[in-house]
XYZ file of C-alpha atoms in Angstrom:
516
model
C -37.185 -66.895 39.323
C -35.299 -65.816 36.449
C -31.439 -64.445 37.472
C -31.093 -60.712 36.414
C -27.984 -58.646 36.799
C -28.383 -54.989 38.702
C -25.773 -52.200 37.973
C -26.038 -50.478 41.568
C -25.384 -46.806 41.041
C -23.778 -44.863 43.850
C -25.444 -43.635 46.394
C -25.341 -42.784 50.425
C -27.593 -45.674 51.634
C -30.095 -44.301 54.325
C -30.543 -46.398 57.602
C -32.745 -46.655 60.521
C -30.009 -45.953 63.202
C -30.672 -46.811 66.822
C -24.944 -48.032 70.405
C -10.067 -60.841 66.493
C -8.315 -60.873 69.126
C -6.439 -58.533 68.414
C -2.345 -59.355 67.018
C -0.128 -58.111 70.010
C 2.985 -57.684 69.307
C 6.610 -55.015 69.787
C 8.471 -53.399 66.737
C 11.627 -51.281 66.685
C 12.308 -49.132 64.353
C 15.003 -51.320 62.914
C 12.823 -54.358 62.438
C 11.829 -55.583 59.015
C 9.852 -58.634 59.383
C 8.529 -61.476 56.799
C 4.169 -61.139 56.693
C 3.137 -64.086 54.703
C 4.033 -62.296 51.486
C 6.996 -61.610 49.537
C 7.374 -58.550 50.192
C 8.547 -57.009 53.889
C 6.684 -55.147 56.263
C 8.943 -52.361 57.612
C 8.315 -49.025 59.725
C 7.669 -45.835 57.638
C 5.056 -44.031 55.663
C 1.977 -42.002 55.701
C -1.022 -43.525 55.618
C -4.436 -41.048 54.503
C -7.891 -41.644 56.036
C -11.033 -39.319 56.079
C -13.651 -38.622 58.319
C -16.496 -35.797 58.739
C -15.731 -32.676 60.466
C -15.607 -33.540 64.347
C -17.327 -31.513 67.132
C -15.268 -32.884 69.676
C -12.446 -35.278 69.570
C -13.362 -36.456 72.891
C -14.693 -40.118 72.173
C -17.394 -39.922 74.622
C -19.003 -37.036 73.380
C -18.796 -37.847 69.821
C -21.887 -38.163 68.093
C -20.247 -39.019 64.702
C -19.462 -42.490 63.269
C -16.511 -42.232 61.609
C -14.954 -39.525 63.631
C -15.603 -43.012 66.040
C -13.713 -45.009 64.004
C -10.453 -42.792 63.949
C -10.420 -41.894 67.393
C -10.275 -45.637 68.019
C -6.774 -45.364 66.802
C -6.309 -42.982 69.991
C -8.411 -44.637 72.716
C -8.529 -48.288 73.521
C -12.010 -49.902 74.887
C -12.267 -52.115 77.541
C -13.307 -54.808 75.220
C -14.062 -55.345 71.352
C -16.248 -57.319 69.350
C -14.436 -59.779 66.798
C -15.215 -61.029 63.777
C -17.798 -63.492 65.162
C -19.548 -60.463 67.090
C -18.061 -62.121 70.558
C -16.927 -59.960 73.162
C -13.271 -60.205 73.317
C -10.754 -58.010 76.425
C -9.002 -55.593 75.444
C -8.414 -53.326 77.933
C -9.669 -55.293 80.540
C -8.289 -58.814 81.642
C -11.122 -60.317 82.181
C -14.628 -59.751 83.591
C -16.651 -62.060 86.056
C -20.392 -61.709 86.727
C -21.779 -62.458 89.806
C -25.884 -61.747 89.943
C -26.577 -58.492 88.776
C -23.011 -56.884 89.528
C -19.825 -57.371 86.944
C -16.034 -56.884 88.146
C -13.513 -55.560 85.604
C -10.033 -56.437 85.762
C -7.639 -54.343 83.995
C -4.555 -55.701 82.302
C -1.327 -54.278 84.503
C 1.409 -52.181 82.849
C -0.682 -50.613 80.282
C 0.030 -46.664 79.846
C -1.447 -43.373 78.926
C 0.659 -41.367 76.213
C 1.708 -39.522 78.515
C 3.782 -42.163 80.739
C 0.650 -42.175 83.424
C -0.301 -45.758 84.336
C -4.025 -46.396 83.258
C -5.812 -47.436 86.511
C -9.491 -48.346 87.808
C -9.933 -44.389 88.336
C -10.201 -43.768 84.469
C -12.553 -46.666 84.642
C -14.619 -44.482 86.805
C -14.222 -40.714 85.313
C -15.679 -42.246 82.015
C -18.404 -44.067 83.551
C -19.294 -40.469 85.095
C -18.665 -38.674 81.834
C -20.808 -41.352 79.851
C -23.891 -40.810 82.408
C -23.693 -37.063 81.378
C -23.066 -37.505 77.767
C -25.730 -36.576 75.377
C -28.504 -39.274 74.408
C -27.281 -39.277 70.827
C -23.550 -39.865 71.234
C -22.012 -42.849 70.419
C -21.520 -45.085 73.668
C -24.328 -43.476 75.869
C -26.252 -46.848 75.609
C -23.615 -48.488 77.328
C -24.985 -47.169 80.065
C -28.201 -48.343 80.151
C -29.554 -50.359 83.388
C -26.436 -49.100 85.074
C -27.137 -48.532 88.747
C -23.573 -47.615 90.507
C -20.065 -48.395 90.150
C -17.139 -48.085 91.900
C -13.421 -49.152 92.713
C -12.266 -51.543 94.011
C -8.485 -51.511 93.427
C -5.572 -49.687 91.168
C -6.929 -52.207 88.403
C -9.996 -53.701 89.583
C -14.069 -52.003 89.136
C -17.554 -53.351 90.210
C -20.427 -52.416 87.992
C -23.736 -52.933 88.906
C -26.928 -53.051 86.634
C -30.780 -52.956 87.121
C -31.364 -56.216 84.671
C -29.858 -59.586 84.019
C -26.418 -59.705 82.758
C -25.685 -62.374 80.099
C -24.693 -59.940 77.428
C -23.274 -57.352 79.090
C -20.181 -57.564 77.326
C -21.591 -55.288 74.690
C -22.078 -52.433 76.933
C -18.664 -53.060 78.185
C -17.154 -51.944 74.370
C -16.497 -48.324 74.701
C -12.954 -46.507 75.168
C -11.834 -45.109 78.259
C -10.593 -42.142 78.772
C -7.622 -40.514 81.060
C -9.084 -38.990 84.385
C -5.709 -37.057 85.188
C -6.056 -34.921 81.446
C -9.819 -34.665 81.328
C -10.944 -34.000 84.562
C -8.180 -31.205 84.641
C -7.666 -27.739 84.172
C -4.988 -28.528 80.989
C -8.021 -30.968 79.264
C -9.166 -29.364 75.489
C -11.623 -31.149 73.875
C -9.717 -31.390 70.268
C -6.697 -32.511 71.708
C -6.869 -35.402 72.715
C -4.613 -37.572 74.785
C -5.091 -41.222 74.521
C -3.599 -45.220 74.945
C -4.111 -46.348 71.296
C -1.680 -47.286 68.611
C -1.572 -43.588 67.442
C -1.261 -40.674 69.401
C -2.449 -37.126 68.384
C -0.241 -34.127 66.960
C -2.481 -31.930 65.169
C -6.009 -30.485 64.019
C -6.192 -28.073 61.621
C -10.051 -26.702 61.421
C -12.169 -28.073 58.310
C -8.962 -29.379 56.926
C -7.576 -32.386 58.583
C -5.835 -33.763 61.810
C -2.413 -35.512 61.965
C -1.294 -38.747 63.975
C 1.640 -40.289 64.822
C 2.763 -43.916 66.263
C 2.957 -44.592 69.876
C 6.109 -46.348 71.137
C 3.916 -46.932 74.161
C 0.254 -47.923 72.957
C -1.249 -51.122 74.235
C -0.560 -53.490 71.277
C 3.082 -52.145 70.559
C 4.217 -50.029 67.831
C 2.891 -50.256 64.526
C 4.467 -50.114 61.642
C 2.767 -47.037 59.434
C 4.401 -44.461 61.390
C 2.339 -41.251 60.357
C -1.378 -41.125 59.752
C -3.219 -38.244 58.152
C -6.549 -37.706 58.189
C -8.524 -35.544 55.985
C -11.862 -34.051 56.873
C -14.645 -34.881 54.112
C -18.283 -33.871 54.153
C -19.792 -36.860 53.028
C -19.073 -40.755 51.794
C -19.218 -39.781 48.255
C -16.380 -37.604 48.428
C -14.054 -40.480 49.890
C -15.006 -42.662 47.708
C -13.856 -39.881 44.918
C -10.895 -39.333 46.646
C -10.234 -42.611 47.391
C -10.589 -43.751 43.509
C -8.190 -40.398 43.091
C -5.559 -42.257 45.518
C -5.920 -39.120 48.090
C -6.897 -41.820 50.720
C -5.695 -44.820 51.050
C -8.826 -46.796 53.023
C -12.513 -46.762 53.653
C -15.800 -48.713 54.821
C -18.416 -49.195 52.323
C -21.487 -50.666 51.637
C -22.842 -52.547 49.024
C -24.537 -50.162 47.532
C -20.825 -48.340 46.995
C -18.759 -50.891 46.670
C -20.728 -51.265 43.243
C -19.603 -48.234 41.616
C -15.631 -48.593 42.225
C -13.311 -49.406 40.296
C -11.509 -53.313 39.646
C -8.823 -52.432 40.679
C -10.305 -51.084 44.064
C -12.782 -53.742 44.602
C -10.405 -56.427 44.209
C -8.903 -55.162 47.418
C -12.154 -55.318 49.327
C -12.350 -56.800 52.449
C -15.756 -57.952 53.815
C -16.731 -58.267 57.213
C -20.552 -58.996 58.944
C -22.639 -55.697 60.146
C -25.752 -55.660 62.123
C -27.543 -54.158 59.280
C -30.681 -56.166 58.967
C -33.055 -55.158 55.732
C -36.524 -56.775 56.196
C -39.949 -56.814 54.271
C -42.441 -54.807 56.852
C -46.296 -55.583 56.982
C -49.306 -52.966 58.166
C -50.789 -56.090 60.247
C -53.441 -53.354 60.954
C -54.565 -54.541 57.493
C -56.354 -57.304 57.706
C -54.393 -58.374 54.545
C -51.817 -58.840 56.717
C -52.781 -59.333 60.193
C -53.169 -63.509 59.824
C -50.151 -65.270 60.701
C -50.742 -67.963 57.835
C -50.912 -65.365 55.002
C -47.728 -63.476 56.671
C -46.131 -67.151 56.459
C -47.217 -68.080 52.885
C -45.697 -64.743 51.755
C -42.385 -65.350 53.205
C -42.311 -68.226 50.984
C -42.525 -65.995 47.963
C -39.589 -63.898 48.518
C -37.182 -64.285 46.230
C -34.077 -63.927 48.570
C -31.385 -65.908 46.394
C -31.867 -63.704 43.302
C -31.963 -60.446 45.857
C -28.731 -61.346 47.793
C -26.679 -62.707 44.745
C -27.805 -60.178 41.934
C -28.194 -57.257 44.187
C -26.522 -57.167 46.729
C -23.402 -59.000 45.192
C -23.319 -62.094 47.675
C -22.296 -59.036 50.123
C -25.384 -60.094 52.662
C -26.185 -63.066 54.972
C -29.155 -64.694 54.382
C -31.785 -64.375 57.428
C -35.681 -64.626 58.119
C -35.127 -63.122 61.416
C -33.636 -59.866 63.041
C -31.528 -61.989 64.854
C -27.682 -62.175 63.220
C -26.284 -65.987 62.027
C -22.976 -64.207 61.557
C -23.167 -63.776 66.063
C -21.345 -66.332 67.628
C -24.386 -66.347 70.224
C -27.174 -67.003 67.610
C -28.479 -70.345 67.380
C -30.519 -71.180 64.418
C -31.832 -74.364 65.350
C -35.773 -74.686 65.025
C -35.711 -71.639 62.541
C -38.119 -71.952 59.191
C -36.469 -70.833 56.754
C -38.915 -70.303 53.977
C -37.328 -71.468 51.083
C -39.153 -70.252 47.690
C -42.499 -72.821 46.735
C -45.575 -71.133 45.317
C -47.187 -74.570 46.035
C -46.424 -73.964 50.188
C -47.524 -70.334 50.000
C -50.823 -70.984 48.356
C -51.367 -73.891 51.017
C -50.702 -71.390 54.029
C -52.264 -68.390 52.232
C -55.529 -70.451 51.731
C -55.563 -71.503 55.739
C -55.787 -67.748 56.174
C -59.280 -67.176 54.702
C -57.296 -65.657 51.362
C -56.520 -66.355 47.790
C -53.897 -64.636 45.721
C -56.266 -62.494 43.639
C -57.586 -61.247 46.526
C -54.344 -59.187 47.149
C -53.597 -55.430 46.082
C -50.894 -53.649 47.581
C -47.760 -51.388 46.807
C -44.555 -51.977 48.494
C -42.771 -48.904 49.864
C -39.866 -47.831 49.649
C -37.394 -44.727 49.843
C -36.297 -43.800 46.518
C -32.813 -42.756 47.134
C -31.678 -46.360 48.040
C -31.410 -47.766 44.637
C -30.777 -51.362 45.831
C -33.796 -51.707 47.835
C -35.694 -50.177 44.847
C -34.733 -52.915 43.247
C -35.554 -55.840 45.626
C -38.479 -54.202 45.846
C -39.422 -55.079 42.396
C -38.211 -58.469 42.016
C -40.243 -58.997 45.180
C -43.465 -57.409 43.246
C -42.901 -59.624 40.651
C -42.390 -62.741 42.612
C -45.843 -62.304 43.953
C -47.604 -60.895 41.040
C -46.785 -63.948 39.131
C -48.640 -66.283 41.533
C -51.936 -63.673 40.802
C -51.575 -61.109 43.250
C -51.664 -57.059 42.141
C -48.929 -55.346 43.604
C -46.355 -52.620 42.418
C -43.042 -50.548 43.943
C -44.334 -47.001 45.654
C -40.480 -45.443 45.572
C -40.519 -42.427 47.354
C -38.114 -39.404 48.798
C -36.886 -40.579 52.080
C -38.637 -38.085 53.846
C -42.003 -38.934 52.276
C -40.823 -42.686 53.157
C -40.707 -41.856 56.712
C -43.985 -39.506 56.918
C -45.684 -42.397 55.138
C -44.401 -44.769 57.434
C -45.252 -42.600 60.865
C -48.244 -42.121 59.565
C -49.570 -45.893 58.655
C -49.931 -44.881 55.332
C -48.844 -48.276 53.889
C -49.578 -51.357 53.587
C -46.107 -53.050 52.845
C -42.972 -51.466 53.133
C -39.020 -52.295 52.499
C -36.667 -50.671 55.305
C -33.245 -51.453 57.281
C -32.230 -50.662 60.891
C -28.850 -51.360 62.319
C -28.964 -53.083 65.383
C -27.027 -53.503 67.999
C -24.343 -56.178 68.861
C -26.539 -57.735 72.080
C -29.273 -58.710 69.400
C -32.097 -55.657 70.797
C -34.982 -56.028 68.994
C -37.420 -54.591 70.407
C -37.198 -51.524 68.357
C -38.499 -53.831 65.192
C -40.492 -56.397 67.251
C -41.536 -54.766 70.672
C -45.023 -53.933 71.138
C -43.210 -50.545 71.681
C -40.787 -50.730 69.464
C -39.268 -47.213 67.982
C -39.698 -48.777 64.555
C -42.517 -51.396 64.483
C -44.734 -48.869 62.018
C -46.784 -51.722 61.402
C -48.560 -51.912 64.687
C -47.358 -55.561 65.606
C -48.323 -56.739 69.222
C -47.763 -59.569 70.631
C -47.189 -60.504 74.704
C -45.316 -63.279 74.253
C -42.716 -61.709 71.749
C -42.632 -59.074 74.336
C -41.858 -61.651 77.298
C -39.398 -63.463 75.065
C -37.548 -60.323 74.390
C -36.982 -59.664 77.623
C -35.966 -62.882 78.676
C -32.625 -62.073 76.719
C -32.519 -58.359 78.176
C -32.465 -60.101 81.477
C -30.747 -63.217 81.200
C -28.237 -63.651 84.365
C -25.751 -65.757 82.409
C -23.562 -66.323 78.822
C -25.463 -69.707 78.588
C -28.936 -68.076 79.730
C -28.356 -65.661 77.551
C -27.860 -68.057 73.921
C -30.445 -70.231 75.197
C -33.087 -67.314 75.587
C -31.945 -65.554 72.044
C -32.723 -69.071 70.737
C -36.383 -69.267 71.676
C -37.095 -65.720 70.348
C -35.704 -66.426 67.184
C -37.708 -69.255 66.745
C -40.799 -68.140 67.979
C -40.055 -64.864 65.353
C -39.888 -66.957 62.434
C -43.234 -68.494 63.369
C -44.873 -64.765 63.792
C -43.176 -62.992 61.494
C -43.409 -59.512 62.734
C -41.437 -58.565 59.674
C -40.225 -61.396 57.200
C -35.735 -60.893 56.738
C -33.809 -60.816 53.679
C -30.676 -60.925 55.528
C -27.929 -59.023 56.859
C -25.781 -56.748 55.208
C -21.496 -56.850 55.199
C -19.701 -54.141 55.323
C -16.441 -54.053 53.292
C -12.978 -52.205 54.295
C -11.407 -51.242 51.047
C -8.102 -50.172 50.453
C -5.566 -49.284 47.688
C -2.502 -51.213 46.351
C -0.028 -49.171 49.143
C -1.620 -50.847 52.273
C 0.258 -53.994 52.489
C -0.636 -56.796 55.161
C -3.291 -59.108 56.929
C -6.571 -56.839 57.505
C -9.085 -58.059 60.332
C -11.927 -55.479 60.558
C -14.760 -56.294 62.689
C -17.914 -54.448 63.157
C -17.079 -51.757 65.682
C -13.448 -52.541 65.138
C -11.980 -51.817 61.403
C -9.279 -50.841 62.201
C -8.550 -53.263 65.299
C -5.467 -54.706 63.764
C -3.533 -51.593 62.197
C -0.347 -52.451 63.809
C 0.290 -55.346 61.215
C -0.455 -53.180 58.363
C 2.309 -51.446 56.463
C 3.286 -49.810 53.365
C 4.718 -50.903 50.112
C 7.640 -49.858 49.598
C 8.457 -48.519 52.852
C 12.642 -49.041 53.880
């Protein structure tokens, strides 16, 4: 198909949401160290950030993404995810598994702000407080299958769950919290006191919050000593204000990242998300509901013009919802469905259809300009093999009543999964967002096998038969997964590592230019 270029406009890209090792090192204020550059990295300086208005600067009761991402300068998790989605300890030492119970081992020495030793209790209290926590906040999935848990020692916790355990890392991510300062009488909910890199000064309502660096935080002292953080309403305003040099750093998409400046994009750094965008089908249609035909089509998707032209190389090729970019993914035995009208006529034909035969529009929300557009290169990909198709953009509210309702018969759409590789919500019988009524009991079992694996190895080896028998089904046929990119301006000097619940996991080896 013939290569066109796509000017994305701006716009706030609307998702289907569903929940490195890390540089250590100590700095004194004195230091002034050589970072791979000509230039020096030495302590000083304000850095800016933005993030919405928060309801709570608690972490555990936030229900805001990148109020998330700041107060991840405050609290540390037990473990992150790096840049090859692997569960790395942060926190925590180490974790062992035995059966269906997992003991945590905290590192020794580390502290609260506040000189208090952080201990197996804290552990505990946040546990208790995630149990509580609304269904919509950030880490109440970490939770889930979670029977009981208790201490064993100053540094050592036994968690038990209700299913196999081979990715429980995942739900082992969130921050924990001080029991002495929350479960007390002095606790207030936008004050926070943490074990981070940064420790809190001040909030100033609908304006912005202030942050200083912690000579006692877990990875040493950084080097930006002051952070300021300005509350914005929405991700077009940073992106003004970071083009106006109010801010020095955000996360984009792809769809954004298209509409700033050189200068600005030059300094983009891109990183893997779990943000899968997929072709859906209606198999209640009996278009659709032969495997062949949903096979044959897959072969007509025109996924190197999408990913290059519109999407700007920023996206990961895949067929399936599960992620090449995981360390844990195995593609092996995968079709991949490279482009050839020939094959898709073949397959199409063992279906009991011919091209001609099919009439269709392909959905899609109208505010989301980029999958507007894949939308139509996909419509033309199959029209010119004889088919009759066009692009039904929609509002995204329309999109979803349409959608609810079974009122289509193909459809474009995006979910953001998360890091265990969950997807039942687009492939389970049951699944929160399978609108198209696909069913299957094996895809069911095979799902489950990797819910309840008991091991790492069980774990890979199970994800690996469910993404091959998906490409074989095709409950929905992939375009691939979406990066996101960290951009920042010409002040923020040094190596940046962001990862996809991490961003900002290696501050401490940024710094300013021009700092003395």
């Amino acid at each position: 198909m013939k290569l066109r270029v796509i000017n994305i406009i701006l716009i706030c890209c609307l998702l289907f949401a569903g929940c490195g090792e890390e540089n250590i090192h100590e700095n004194n204020a004195s230091e002034s160290v050589e970072k791979n550059t000509s230039q020096k990295a030495a302590i000083g300086g304000t850095m800016t950030l933005a993030m919405h208005k928060p309801e709570t600067l608690n972490p555990i009761n936030n229900r805001d993404n990148t109020v998330d991402r700041v107060l991840r300068l405050i609290y540390e998790p037990l473990f992150v995810v790096d840049e090859n989605m692997q569960v790395i300890p942060n926190l925590a030492e180490s974790y062992d598994v035995n059966g269906n119970t997992v003991t945590l081992k905290l590192k020794s020495g580390v502290k609260w702000e506040d000189g208090n030793a952080v201990t197996s209790s804290d552990v505990i209290y946040t546990l208790s407080q995630l149990e509580d926590a609304g269904l919509d906040t950030i880490y109440k999935s970490c939770t889930d299958n979670m029977t009981s848990y208790s201490k064993v020692d100053d540094l050592t916790v036994k968690i038990s769950y209700s299913k196999g355990l081979g990715s429980v890392g995942y739900s082992l991510c969130f921050p924990v919290i001080p029991k002495h300062y929350y479960g007390g009488k002095a606790a207030e909910d936008m004050k926070p006191v943490g074990n981070g890199s940064y420790k809190f000064t001040d909030y100033t309502l609908v304006k912005e919050m202030n942050l200083i660096a912690s000579e006692t935080g877990l990875k040493g002292r950084p080097y930006i000593t002051d952070i300021n953080v300005k509350i914005m309403p929405d991700t077009a305003t940073e992106i003004q204000a970071l083009e106006a040099g109010v801010i020095d750093a955000m996360t984009v998409d792809i769809n954004s990242l298209g509409s700033l400046s050189t200068k600005l994009s030059s300094n983009a750094k891109e990183f893997p998300s779990n943000q899968f965008e997929f072709l859906g089908f209606n198999v209640k249609n009996e278009m659709f509901s032969n495997v062949n035909v949903r096979q044959g089509l897959a072969h007509l998707i025109p996924r190197e013009d999408i990913i290059n032209d519109i999407y700007l190389n920023k996206m990961t090729e895949s067929v399936t919802p599960i992620n090449p970019s995981n360390a844990y993914t195995s593609k092996v035995g995968e079709d991949s469905y490279e482009f050839d009208k020939n094959l898709a006529n073949t397959l199409v034909s063992a279906g009991g259809k011919g091209f001609s035969a099919f009439s269709f529009n392909i959905l899609v929300n109208s505010e989301n300009s980029a999958r507007v557009e894949s939308a139509k290169l996909i419509s033309e990909a199959f029209n010119s093999v004889g088919m009759h198709t066009g692009v039904e953009a929609v509002s995204f509210t329309e999109y979803e009543e349409k959608l609810k309702s079974g009122d289509f018969a193909m459809y474009l759409g995006g979910v953001r999964l998360k890091e265990n590789m969950d997807i039942m919500s687009v492939a389970g019988s049951s699944g929160s967002i399978n609108y198209g009524g696909y069913a299957d009991v094996n895809m069911d079992k095979l799902i489950g096998d990797c819910t309840s694996a008991i091991s790492e190895e069980g774990y890979k080896a199970a994800l690996n038969e469910l993404n091959k028998y998906i490409s074989t089904q095709l409950p929905v046929i992939g375009i691939g997964f979406k990066s996101d990119i960290l951009v920042t301006n010409d002040r923020i000097k040094g190596d940046k590592n962001p990862a996809a619940n991490n961003i900002y996991g290696n501050i401490n080896d940024w710094y300013l230019a021009g700092t003395n």
